[in-house]
Protein backbone atom coordinates (compact mmCIF):
# COMPACT_ATOMS: atom_id res chain seq x y z
CA UNK A 1 27.37 -41.88 5.69
CA UNK A 2 30.30 -44.22 4.90
CA UNK A 3 29.87 -45.94 8.27
CA UNK A 4 26.12 -46.31 7.71
CA UNK A 5 26.63 -47.92 4.29
CA UNK A 6 29.26 -50.28 5.74
CA UNK A 7 26.98 -51.38 8.59
CA UNK A 8 24.09 -51.87 6.20
CA UNK A 9 26.07 -54.06 3.79
CA UNK A 10 27.60 -56.06 6.66
CA UNK A 11 24.14 -56.70 8.11
CA UNK A 12 22.95 -57.93 4.71
CA UNK A 13 25.94 -60.33 4.58
CA UNK A 14 25.13 -61.62 8.08
CA UNK A 15 21.51 -62.26 7.06
CA UNK A 16 22.64 -64.18 3.98
CA UNK A 17 25.07 -66.28 6.07
CA UNK A 18 22.29 -67.09 8.53
CA UNK A 19 19.95 -68.17 5.74
CA UNK A 20 22.66 -70.41 4.19
CA UNK A 21 23.48 -72.01 7.58
CA UNK A 22 19.79 -72.77 8.16
CA UNK A 23 19.52 -74.36 4.71
CA UNK A 24 22.50 -76.68 5.39
CA UNK A 25 21.13 -77.57 8.85
CA UNK A 26 17.73 -78.39 7.37
CA UNK A 27 19.33 -80.62 4.71
CA UNK A 28 21.12 -82.61 7.45
CA UNK A 29 24.86 -83.10 8.05
CA UNK A 30 27.05 -86.14 8.65
CA UNK A 31 30.31 -86.13 10.53
CA UNK A 32 33.28 -86.30 8.18
CA UNK A 33 31.18 -85.71 5.05
CA UNK A 34 32.65 -83.08 2.71
CA UNK A 35 30.58 -79.93 2.15
CA UNK A 36 30.60 -78.32 -1.29
CA UNK A 37 30.46 -74.50 -1.60
CA UNK A 38 29.75 -72.66 -4.83
CA UNK A 39 32.76 -70.30 -4.62
CA UNK A 40 35.62 -71.14 -2.21
CA UNK A 41 36.80 -67.49 -2.43
CA UNK A 42 33.46 -66.19 -1.18
CA UNK A 43 32.18 -68.78 1.31
CA UNK A 44 33.24 -71.40 3.88
CA UNK A 45 31.32 -73.92 6.02
CA UNK A 46 32.26 -75.67 9.26
CA UNK A 47 30.11 -78.15 11.21
CA UNK A 48 30.92 -78.21 14.93
CA UNK A 49 30.13 -80.58 17.77
CA UNK A 50 30.83 -78.38 20.71
CA UNK A 51 34.08 -76.73 19.63
CA UNK A 52 35.33 -79.64 17.49
CA UNK A 53 35.13 -79.49 13.71
CA UNK A 54 33.40 -82.65 12.43
CA UNK A 55 32.86 -81.54 8.81
CA UNK A 56 33.86 -78.57 6.63
CA UNK A 57 34.20 -77.20 3.13
CA UNK A 58 37.46 -77.90 1.31
CA UNK A 59 38.79 -74.32 1.64
CA UNK A 60 38.92 -74.61 5.46
CA UNK A 61 39.69 -78.36 5.76
CA UNK A 62 41.99 -79.18 8.67
CA UNK A 63 41.48 -75.80 10.34
CA UNK A 64 40.19 -75.52 13.89
CA UNK A 65 36.87 -73.84 14.59
CA UNK A 66 37.18 -70.34 13.14
CA UNK A 67 34.21 -68.87 15.01
CA UNK A 68 31.35 -70.04 17.15
CA UNK A 69 28.69 -67.29 16.84
CA UNK A 70 25.65 -67.55 19.07
CA UNK A 71 22.04 -67.71 17.85
CA UNK A 72 20.92 -64.55 16.04
CA UNK A 73 24.50 -63.30 16.14
CA UNK A 74 27.27 -62.74 13.60
CA UNK A 75 31.01 -62.27 14.01
CA UNK A 76 33.80 -61.18 11.74
CA UNK A 77 36.56 -63.69 11.01
CA UNK A 78 39.54 -64.15 8.71
CA UNK A 79 40.84 -67.45 7.28
CA UNK A 80 44.42 -68.11 6.18
CA UNK A 81 43.46 -69.67 2.85
CA UNK A 82 41.33 -66.81 1.45
CA UNK A 83 42.04 -63.09 1.44
CA UNK A 84 39.53 -60.66 2.81
CA UNK A 85 37.28 -60.49 5.87
CA UNK A 86 34.34 -62.84 6.40
CA UNK A 87 31.14 -62.49 8.37
CA UNK A 88 30.07 -65.76 10.05
CA UNK A 89 26.64 -66.84 11.31
CA UNK A 90 25.34 -70.17 12.63
CA UNK A 91 22.36 -72.50 12.76
CA UNK A 92 21.74 -75.66 14.81
CA UNK A 93 21.24 -79.08 13.14
CA UNK A 94 19.75 -81.92 15.22
CA UNK A 95 21.33 -85.38 14.65
CA UNK A 96 20.75 -88.88 16.12
CA UNK A 97 23.80 -88.52 18.35
CA UNK A 98 23.30 -84.90 19.39
CA UNK A 99 23.12 -81.37 17.99
CA UNK A 100 25.59 -79.89 15.54
CA UNK A 101 26.38 -76.21 14.92
CA UNK A 102 26.60 -75.22 11.27
CA UNK A 103 28.81 -72.14 10.79
CA UNK A 104 28.72 -70.35 7.42
CA UNK A 105 31.06 -67.49 6.57
CA UNK A 106 30.59 -65.06 3.65
CA UNK A 107 33.33 -62.87 2.20
CA UNK A 108 32.55 -59.20 2.82
CA UNK A 109 35.58 -57.78 1.07
CA UNK A 110 33.09 -56.00 -1.24
CA UNK A 111 31.86 -54.05 1.78
CA UNK A 112 35.31 -52.54 2.28
CA UNK A 113 35.50 -51.78 -1.44
CA UNK A 114 32.11 -50.08 -1.30
CA UNK A 115 33.13 -48.04 1.75
CA UNK A 116 36.33 -46.92 0.08
CA UNK A 117 34.49 -46.04 -3.13
CA UNK A 118 31.87 -44.01 -1.29
CA UNK A 119 34.52 -42.25 0.79
CA UNK A 120 36.43 -41.35 -2.38
CA UNK A 121 33.25 -40.16 -4.09
CA UNK A 122 32.35 -37.99 -1.12
CA UNK A 123 35.87 -36.63 -0.94
CA UNK A 124 35.60 -35.49 -4.55
CA UNK A 125 31.88 -34.73 -4.84
CA UNK A 126 31.27 -32.81 -1.62
CA UNK A 127 33.72 -29.98 -2.37
CA UNK A 128 32.41 -29.77 -5.94
CA UNK A 129 28.83 -29.76 -4.68
CA UNK A 130 29.64 -27.07 -2.14
CA UNK A 131 31.19 -24.93 -4.85
CA UNK A 132 28.17 -25.42 -7.14
CA UNK A 133 25.70 -24.70 -4.34
CA UNK A 134 27.71 -21.65 -3.34
CA UNK A 135 27.75 -20.31 -6.91
CA UNK A 136 24.02 -20.92 -7.39
CA UNK A 137 23.23 -19.34 -4.03
CA UNK A 138 25.47 -16.36 -4.77
CA UNK A 139 23.79 -15.85 -8.12
CA UNK A 140 20.25 -16.19 -6.77
CA UNK A 141 20.91 -13.99 -3.75
CA UNK A 142 22.69 -11.46 -5.94
CA UNK A 143 19.77 -11.36 -8.35
CA UNK A 144 17.30 -10.95 -5.50
CA UNK A 145 19.37 -8.22 -3.89
CA UNK A 146 19.66 -6.40 -7.22
CA UNK A 147 15.86 -6.36 -7.47
CA UNK A 148 15.58 -5.11 -3.90
CA UNK A 149 18.21 -2.45 -4.59
CA UNK A 150 16.33 -1.37 -7.73
CA UNK A 151 13.16 -1.01 -5.66
CA UNK A 152 15.05 0.94 -2.98
CA UNK A 153 16.52 3.32 -5.56
CA UNK A 154 13.11 3.87 -7.15
CA UNK A 155 11.47 4.52 -3.77
CA UNK A 156 14.26 6.97 -2.91
CA UNK A 157 13.60 8.86 -6.16
CA UNK A 158 9.87 9.08 -5.45
CA UNK A 159 9.03 12.39 -3.83
CA UNK A 160 5.75 13.93 -2.73
CA UNK A 161 5.35 15.38 -6.24
CA UNK A 162 6.08 12.10 -8.06
CA UNK A 163 3.71 9.62 -6.48
CA UNK A 164 2.72 8.39 -9.94
CA UNK A 165 6.00 6.45 -10.17
CA UNK A 166 6.08 2.76 -9.27
CA UNK A 167 8.78 0.29 -8.25
CA UNK A 168 9.79 -2.40 -10.78
CA UNK A 169 7.77 -5.58 -10.34
CA UNK A 170 9.33 -8.98 -11.17
CA UNK A 171 7.08 -11.46 -12.94
CA UNK A 172 7.69 -14.35 -10.58
CA UNK A 173 5.40 -14.85 -7.59
CA UNK A 174 7.90 -14.95 -4.74
CA UNK A 175 8.60 -12.84 -1.67
CA UNK A 176 10.32 -10.08 -3.68
CA UNK A 177 7.51 -9.99 -6.25
CA UNK A 178 4.88 -9.79 -3.52
CA UNK A 179 6.89 -7.06 -1.77
CA UNK A 180 7.02 -5.01 -4.99
CA UNK A 181 3.29 -5.38 -5.59
CA UNK A 182 2.53 -4.47 -1.98
CA UNK A 183 4.70 -1.35 -2.25
CA UNK A 184 2.96 -0.35 -5.49
CA UNK A 185 -0.45 -0.77 -3.85
CA UNK A 186 0.79 1.42 -1.00
CA UNK A 187 1.92 4.04 -3.53
CA UNK A 188 -1.51 3.81 -5.19
CA UNK A 189 -3.15 4.60 -1.86
CA UNK A 190 -0.71 7.43 -1.18
CA UNK A 191 -1.36 8.91 -4.62
CA UNK A 192 -5.12 8.73 -4.17
CA UNK A 193 -4.81 10.21 -0.69
CA UNK A 194 -2.62 13.03 -1.96
CA UNK A 195 -5.07 13.75 -4.77
CA UNK A 196 -7.94 13.88 -2.31
CA UNK A 197 -5.90 16.14 -0.05
CA UNK A 198 -5.05 18.51 -2.89
CA UNK A 199 -8.67 18.65 -4.00
CA UNK A 200 -9.79 19.15 -0.41
CA UNK A 201 -7.30 21.98 0.16
CA UNK A 202 -8.31 23.63 -3.10
CA UNK A 203 -12.01 23.40 -2.29
CA UNK A 204 -11.49 24.44 1.33
CA UNK A 205 -9.45 27.50 0.36
CA UNK A 206 -12.18 28.54 -2.08
CA UNK A 207 -14.94 27.99 0.48
CA UNK A 208 -13.05 29.89 3.18
CA UNK A 209 -12.32 32.73 0.79
CA UNK A 210 -16.00 33.33 -0.01
CA UNK A 211 -17.25 34.52 3.42
CA UNK A 212 -14.05 36.47 4.02
CA UNK A 213 -14.44 38.18 0.64
CA UNK A 214 -18.08 39.02 1.39
CA UNK A 215 -17.17 40.60 4.73
CA UNK A 216 -14.34 42.55 3.11
CA UNK A 217 -16.57 43.76 0.27
CA UNK A 218 -19.21 45.15 2.61
CA UNK A 219 -16.54 46.69 4.83
CA UNK A 220 -14.91 48.44 1.86
CA UNK A 221 -18.29 49.83 0.76
CA UNK A 222 -18.87 51.09 4.30
CA UNK A 223 -15.47 52.80 4.33
CA UNK A 224 -15.99 54.39 0.91
CA UNK A 225 -19.56 55.52 1.63
CA UNK A 226 -19.94 56.00 5.36
CA UNK A 227 -22.91 58.35 5.00
CA UNK A 228 -25.03 55.83 3.11
CA UNK A 229 -23.99 52.73 5.06
CA UNK A 230 -26.67 51.04 7.11
CA UNK A 231 -24.79 49.75 10.15
CA UNK A 232 -27.57 47.38 11.13
CA UNK A 233 -27.55 45.82 7.66
CA UNK A 234 -23.74 45.65 7.67
CA UNK A 235 -23.71 43.97 11.07
CA UNK A 236 -26.27 41.44 9.86
CA UNK A 237 -24.16 40.58 6.80
CA UNK A 238 -20.97 40.27 8.84
CA UNK A 239 -22.71 38.13 11.46
CA UNK A 240 -24.21 35.82 8.81
CA UNK A 241 -20.89 35.38 7.00
CA UNK A 242 -19.06 34.89 10.29
CA UNK A 243 -21.57 32.21 11.31
CA UNK A 244 -21.09 30.51 7.97
CA UNK A 245 -17.30 30.74 8.32
CA UNK A 246 -17.45 29.30 11.83
CA UNK A 247 -19.57 26.39 10.63
CA UNK A 248 -17.16 25.69 7.81
CA UNK A 249 -14.15 25.74 10.14
CA UNK A 250 -15.92 23.42 12.59
CA UNK A 251 -16.72 21.00 9.78
CA UNK A 252 -13.13 21.06 8.54
CA UNK A 253 -11.78 20.43 12.04
CA UNK A 254 -14.17 17.51 12.49
CA UNK A 255 -13.09 15.98 9.18
CA UNK A 256 -9.43 16.42 10.17
CA UNK A 257 -10.07 14.67 13.49
CA UNK A 258 -11.90 11.83 11.79
CA UNK A 259 -9.03 11.44 9.33
CA UNK A 260 -6.54 10.96 12.17
CA UNK A 261 -8.58 8.38 14.12
CA UNK A 262 -9.91 5.25 12.45
CA UNK A 263 -12.03 4.46 15.49
CA UNK A 264 -13.81 6.97 17.74
CA UNK A 265 -12.21 7.80 21.06
CA UNK A 266 -14.11 7.52 24.34
CA UNK A 267 -16.52 4.98 22.87
CA UNK A 268 -19.57 3.94 24.87
CA UNK A 269 -22.86 2.17 24.33
CA UNK A 270 -25.32 4.69 22.89
CA UNK A 271 -29.08 4.31 22.52
CA UNK A 272 -29.44 5.50 18.95
CA UNK A 273 -33.23 5.75 19.28
CA UNK A 274 -32.78 8.27 22.12
CA UNK A 275 -30.49 10.37 19.92
CA UNK A 276 -33.01 10.34 17.06
CA UNK A 277 -36.00 11.15 19.28
CA UNK A 278 -34.10 14.04 20.90
CA UNK A 279 -33.34 15.47 17.46
CA UNK A 280 -36.98 15.03 16.44
CA UNK A 281 -38.05 17.03 19.50
CA UNK A 282 -35.69 19.83 18.55
CA UNK A 283 -36.96 19.88 14.97
CA UNK A 284 -40.61 20.08 16.03
CA UNK A 285 -39.80 23.27 17.90
CA UNK A 286 -37.92 24.93 15.03
CA UNK A 287 -39.62 23.89 11.76
CA UNK A 288 -43.18 23.92 10.45
CA UNK A 289 -42.57 20.59 8.69
CA UNK A 290 -44.06 17.43 10.16
CA UNK A 291 -41.57 15.01 11.74
CA UNK A 292 -42.68 11.36 11.74
CA UNK A 293 -40.91 9.09 14.27
CA UNK A 294 -43.23 6.07 14.15
CA UNK A 295 -40.41 4.05 12.56
CA UNK A 296 -38.06 4.52 15.53
CA UNK A 297 -37.48 1.43 17.66
CA UNK A 298 -34.96 0.57 20.36
CA UNK A 299 -31.39 0.10 19.10
CA UNK A 300 -28.00 0.37 20.75
CA UNK A 301 -24.56 0.77 19.15
CA UNK A 302 -21.04 1.45 20.41
CA UNK A 303 -19.61 4.84 19.55
CA UNK A 304 -19.11 8.46 20.50
CA UNK A 305 -22.45 10.06 21.31
CA UNK A 306 -21.48 13.53 20.04
CA UNK A 307 -20.47 12.09 16.66
CA UNK A 308 -23.70 10.10 16.38
CA UNK A 309 -25.68 13.22 17.21
CA UNK A 310 -23.78 14.97 14.41
CA UNK A 311 -24.81 12.24 11.94
CA UNK A 312 -28.49 12.60 12.87
CA UNK A 313 -28.29 16.41 12.82
CA UNK A 314 -26.65 16.55 9.38
CA UNK A 315 -29.12 14.09 7.86
CA UNK A 316 -32.16 15.88 9.26
CA UNK A 317 -30.83 19.30 8.22
CA UNK A 318 -30.31 17.98 4.70
CA UNK A 319 -33.85 16.57 4.67
CA UNK A 320 -35.33 19.86 5.97
CA UNK A 321 -33.74 21.82 3.12
CA UNK A 322 -35.49 19.71 0.47
CA UNK A 323 -38.67 18.32 2.08
CA UNK A 324 -42.00 19.77 1.01
CA UNK A 325 -44.14 18.94 4.01
CA UNK A 326 -42.75 16.03 6.07
CA UNK A 327 -39.67 14.05 7.00
CA UNK A 328 -39.59 10.50 8.38
CA UNK A 329 -37.04 9.23 10.92
CA UNK A 330 -36.47 5.53 11.50
CA UNK A 331 -34.24 3.24 13.59
CA UNK A 332 -34.32 -0.55 13.44
CA UNK A 333 -32.23 -3.66 14.07
CA UNK A 334 -31.92 -6.67 11.76
CA UNK A 335 -29.35 -9.49 11.58
CA UNK A 336 -26.85 -7.71 13.84
CA UNK A 337 -27.12 -4.41 11.95
CA UNK A 338 -28.66 -1.17 13.18
CA UNK A 339 -30.16 0.97 10.40
CA UNK A 340 -30.80 4.71 10.77
CA UNK A 341 -33.04 6.12 8.00
CA UNK A 342 -34.06 9.69 7.18
CA UNK A 343 -36.66 10.12 4.40
CA UNK A 344 -38.11 13.27 2.87
CA UNK A 345 -40.76 14.05 0.26
CA UNK A 346 -38.54 16.41 -1.73
CA UNK A 347 -37.10 16.07 -5.24
CA UNK A 348 -34.55 13.42 -4.25
CA UNK A 349 -31.16 12.86 -5.88
CA UNK A 350 -30.71 11.12 -9.25
CA UNK A 351 -29.08 7.70 -8.88
CA UNK A 352 -26.09 8.82 -10.99
CA UNK A 353 -25.31 11.62 -8.49
CA UNK A 354 -25.86 9.80 -5.18
CA UNK A 355 -22.28 8.63 -4.69
CA UNK A 356 -20.91 12.05 -5.64
CA UNK A 357 -23.27 13.69 -3.14
CA UNK A 358 -21.23 12.08 -0.35
CA UNK A 359 -18.03 13.82 -1.46
CA UNK A 360 -16.71 16.99 0.14
CA UNK A 361 -17.90 20.41 -1.05
CA UNK A 362 -20.36 18.92 -3.54
CA UNK A 363 -23.55 20.88 -4.22
CA UNK A 364 -25.66 19.20 -6.86
CA UNK A 365 -28.03 22.08 -7.63
CA UNK A 366 -29.06 25.55 -6.61
CA UNK A 367 -31.12 24.26 -3.71
CA UNK A 368 -27.90 22.99 -2.21
CA UNK A 369 -26.04 26.21 -2.85
CA UNK A 370 -24.50 28.69 -0.46
CA UNK A 371 -27.76 30.58 -0.12
CA UNK A 372 -29.04 27.85 2.16
CA UNK A 373 -26.07 28.30 4.48
CA UNK A 374 -24.69 24.86 3.69
CA UNK A 375 -20.97 24.16 3.43
CA UNK A 376 -21.19 21.15 1.14
CA UNK A 377 -19.68 19.02 3.89
CA UNK A 378 -22.79 17.69 5.63
CA UNK A 379 -23.15 14.32 3.90
CA UNK A 380 -19.39 13.80 3.63
CA UNK A 381 -19.16 14.24 7.41
CA UNK A 382 -21.94 11.69 7.81
CA UNK A 383 -19.96 9.19 5.74
CA UNK A 384 -16.67 9.81 7.60
CA UNK A 385 -18.31 9.49 11.03
CA UNK A 386 -20.13 6.33 9.92
CA UNK A 387 -16.88 4.80 8.67
CA UNK A 388 -15.21 5.63 11.99
CA UNK A 389 -17.99 3.64 13.70
CA UNK A 390 -17.71 0.69 11.31
CA UNK A 391 -20.78 1.79 9.38
CA UNK A 392 -21.72 2.61 5.81
CA UNK A 393 -23.93 5.28 4.20
CA UNK A 394 -26.36 4.45 1.38
CA UNK A 395 -28.40 7.04 -0.52
CA UNK A 396 -31.54 5.92 -2.32
CA UNK A 397 -35.13 6.80 -3.14
CA UNK A 398 -37.60 7.06 -0.28
CA UNK A 399 -41.08 5.49 -0.50
CA UNK A 400 -42.42 9.07 -0.50
CA UNK A 401 -40.48 9.90 -3.67
CA UNK A 402 -37.71 11.98 -2.12
CA UNK A 403 -34.30 11.01 -0.77
CA UNK A 404 -33.67 8.18 1.66
CA UNK A 405 -30.39 8.47 3.56
CA UNK A 406 -29.59 5.22 5.38
CA UNK A 407 -26.68 4.62 7.76
CA UNK A 408 -25.98 1.01 8.77
CA UNK A 409 -24.00 0.30 11.95
CA UNK A 410 -22.94 -2.96 13.60
CA UNK A 411 -25.15 -3.56 16.63
CA UNK A 412 -23.50 -3.53 20.06
């Protein structure tokens, strides 16, 4: 930096000397004529013919040529009559008897003073600046690390039973603040997930207990009263409860698998209209209700065929339980979205209960009770499978007055 400042000031002095030499040359010079300078301590002038001095300022009178710089050049010189270094530049003056070289020198002792002053300032200021920067950095880093340590300690204290606790969040919007808010959002998700898991385990244990308790009750009656026990009736009860238990376990295993995989494994392109028409054929052979498939058109999505069949099966089974005379199946494509619709002419679901109907183990009324053989997981499985395929489930009112269940998938 000191060297740069010195070169810059010296270059400025050379430019000024060049300008002054050009001014004197333009004014004209005469051999032997004295040249007046404003400050003999700061400037000298020599007029040369070749290397011979033919005119000069008083402060260098009688001295030989001190310097002969070339065009667009500057040289450093010293003169015996004035202390300090000079920078000299030249210009050419044209006379009647030949050219003359006008040499002007400017004192650049101030440049040395400036260099020394800057060097001294840097010698004092740089260590002080380093100390100040070090202290500020130490304080800022220490403060940041204390916040990070506070977050670490709070996270360490949070256990699986204390997910309601949160890490301290600084007010400023920097990396640490964003980290704290991100961690708190993660804890929010963990808390919600844990709450869902607890509720699911509680509901599942209750649902699993019911068929087991029914089997045990009938078995105890048979043991206590063997003479009056109808074995055929007992076998029918046990078989029905076992079937219900098996269905519940299968549903729980499917939900567990869907919870572990965000996207379906072994994905392939599936013709959804083929899946729907195959299900419609099965229904026509097992139910007296009319099955309308006029709304089914060609549509293809990417997914796991078995899971998509499960969606269609669950929706149609739900519609069969509540339809009075007919269900309507539809498949269509619009704006890159494939829509699967199942309508019935039953009582429908009130708008306030439609979102809750998609939750696990929810039965909204007696028609959706255990007597129908349902587990309360059908629509929740539909939603989980749809989410795994990038889809969404919407419950609404069908044009026939019942329930419309619509699943929207991205088209392949």
